[in-house]
Amino acid sequence: MSARRILIVEDEDHLARVVRLNLELDGFRVDVAPDGARARAALASDAFDLIVLDVMLPDADGMDLCRAMRARGDLTPVLMLTAMGETGDRIAGLQSGADDYLPKPFELAELRARVGALLRRARWAESKPPVAPETLRFGAAEVDFAAHEAWMDGQPVALTALELELLRYFADRPGRALSREQLLEDVWSVSGSNSTRTVDNFVMRLRRHFEPEPGQPRHFVSVRGVGYKFVGD
Ligand code: CA
């Protein structure tokens, strides 16, 4: 099997070099783009298995890059590097379509662990053996888990691997109240309650994809004091 490819989009030269070296030691083939223009060129000419994407670039906003990728149906996992401690930044990063975020400064061990987890999850989404149900219909939504395809009102919806996995988790447990902690642990493989906002953001993403009125959800319903439940038809 050829080495999996990672694109690092980072303008801080020293940081980019250290991250590159570490990921290369983990066996990845790594490219670095130091600005938005070169990131766009790399994405247009090559296929990557994962993108490590800095938010603050000299000529671009990493979130805009991520949004543009998702808008053209590119579902490559994105690990976003956000500004130090800016909660708003992290939430905005997830809303732009990133799969995970890491606030700067970070430990290299944590970056490597998160890269590994995102790639395992993406591979799982690609290679999961068929188990029933492979398709899901609710409201005007239709999802084919095996083909990794979804439609809303007959229009294709581009889902990231994580969005699809969360949807699958809900679909396998209709009508059951699921706590944010349980969702984090089972879908994100993260324990503890300090990242439960991540769950809220991904549920918001599913609502925007599949609810005719995301503000009045009928399928991804909040359960007060607990978390969420999925309601089919
Ligand atoms: Ca930067």
PDB file of N, CA, C and O and ligand atoms in Angstrom, residues 10-12 54-58 104, ligand 1:
ATOM      1  N   GLU A  10       0.118  25.765   6.364  1.00  0.00           N
ATOM      2  CA  GLU A  10       0.620  26.472   7.558  1.00  0.00           C
ATOM      3  C   GLU A  10       1.708  27.445   7.120  1.00  0.00           C
ATOM      4  O   GLU A  10       2.638  27.061   6.422  1.00  0.00           O
ATOM      5  N   ASP A  11       1.569  28.710   7.520  1.00  0.00           N
ATOM      6  CA  ASP A  11       2.543  29.710   7.094  1.00  0.00           C
ATOM      7  C   ASP A  11       3.717  29.861   8.058  1.00  0.00           C
ATOM      8  O   ASP A  11       4.721  30.469   7.716  1.00  0.00           O
ATOM      9  N   GLU A  12       3.583  29.335   9.287  1.00  0.00           N
ATOM     10  CA  GLU A  12       4.715  29.418  10.218  1.00  0.00           C
ATOM     11  C   GLU A  12       5.699  28.322   9.844  1.00  0.00           C
ATOM     12  O   GLU A  12       5.456  27.139  10.096  1.00  0.00           O
ATOM     13  N   ASP A  54      -4.267  25.465   8.894  1.00  0.00           N
ATOM     14  CA  ASP A  54      -4.175  26.619   9.795  1.00  0.00           C
ATOM     15  C   ASP A  54      -5.265  27.626   9.418  1.00  0.00           C
ATOM     16  O   ASP A  54      -5.576  27.799   8.239  1.00  0.00           O
ATOM     17  N   VAL A  55      -5.841  28.275  10.426  1.00  0.00           N
ATOM     18  CA  VAL A  55      -6.910  29.236  10.135  1.00  0.00           C
ATOM     19  C   VAL A  55      -6.344  30.548   9.596  1.00  0.00           C
ATOM     20  O   VAL A  55      -6.823  31.101   8.611  1.00  0.00           O
ATOM     21  N   MET A  56      -5.284  31.059  10.268  1.00  0.00           N
ATOM     22  CA  MET A  56      -4.754  32.388   9.898  1.00  0.00           C
ATOM     23  C   MET A  56      -3.625  32.237   8.895  1.00  0.00           C
ATOM     24  O   MET A  56      -2.489  31.927   9.261  1.00  0.00           O
ATOM     25  N   LEU A  57      -3.934  32.501   7.634  1.00  0.00           N
ATOM     26  CA  LEU A  57      -2.929  32.431   6.576  1.00  0.00           C
ATOM     27  C   LEU A  57      -2.707  33.844   6.035  1.00  0.00           C
ATOM     28  O   LEU A  57      -3.605  34.683   6.126  1.00  0.00           O
ATOM     29  N   PRO A  58      -1.516  34.109   5.478  1.00  0.00           N
ATOM     30  CA  PRO A  58      -1.226  35.489   5.057  1.00  0.00           C
ATOM     31  C   PRO A  58      -2.208  36.000   3.997  1.00  0.00           C
ATOM     32  O   PRO A  58      -2.529  37.186   3.973  1.00  0.00           O
ATOM     33  N   LYS A 104      -3.885  26.087  19.049  1.00  0.00           N
ATOM     34  CA  LYS A 104      -2.451  26.344  19.223  1.00  0.00           C
ATOM     35  C   LYS A 104      -2.225  27.005  20.571  1.00  0.00           C
ATOM     36  O   LYS A 104      -3.050  27.811  20.988  1.00  0.00           O
TER      37      LYS A 104
HETATM   38 CA    CA B   1      -0.878  31.139  10.672  1.00  0.00          CA
END
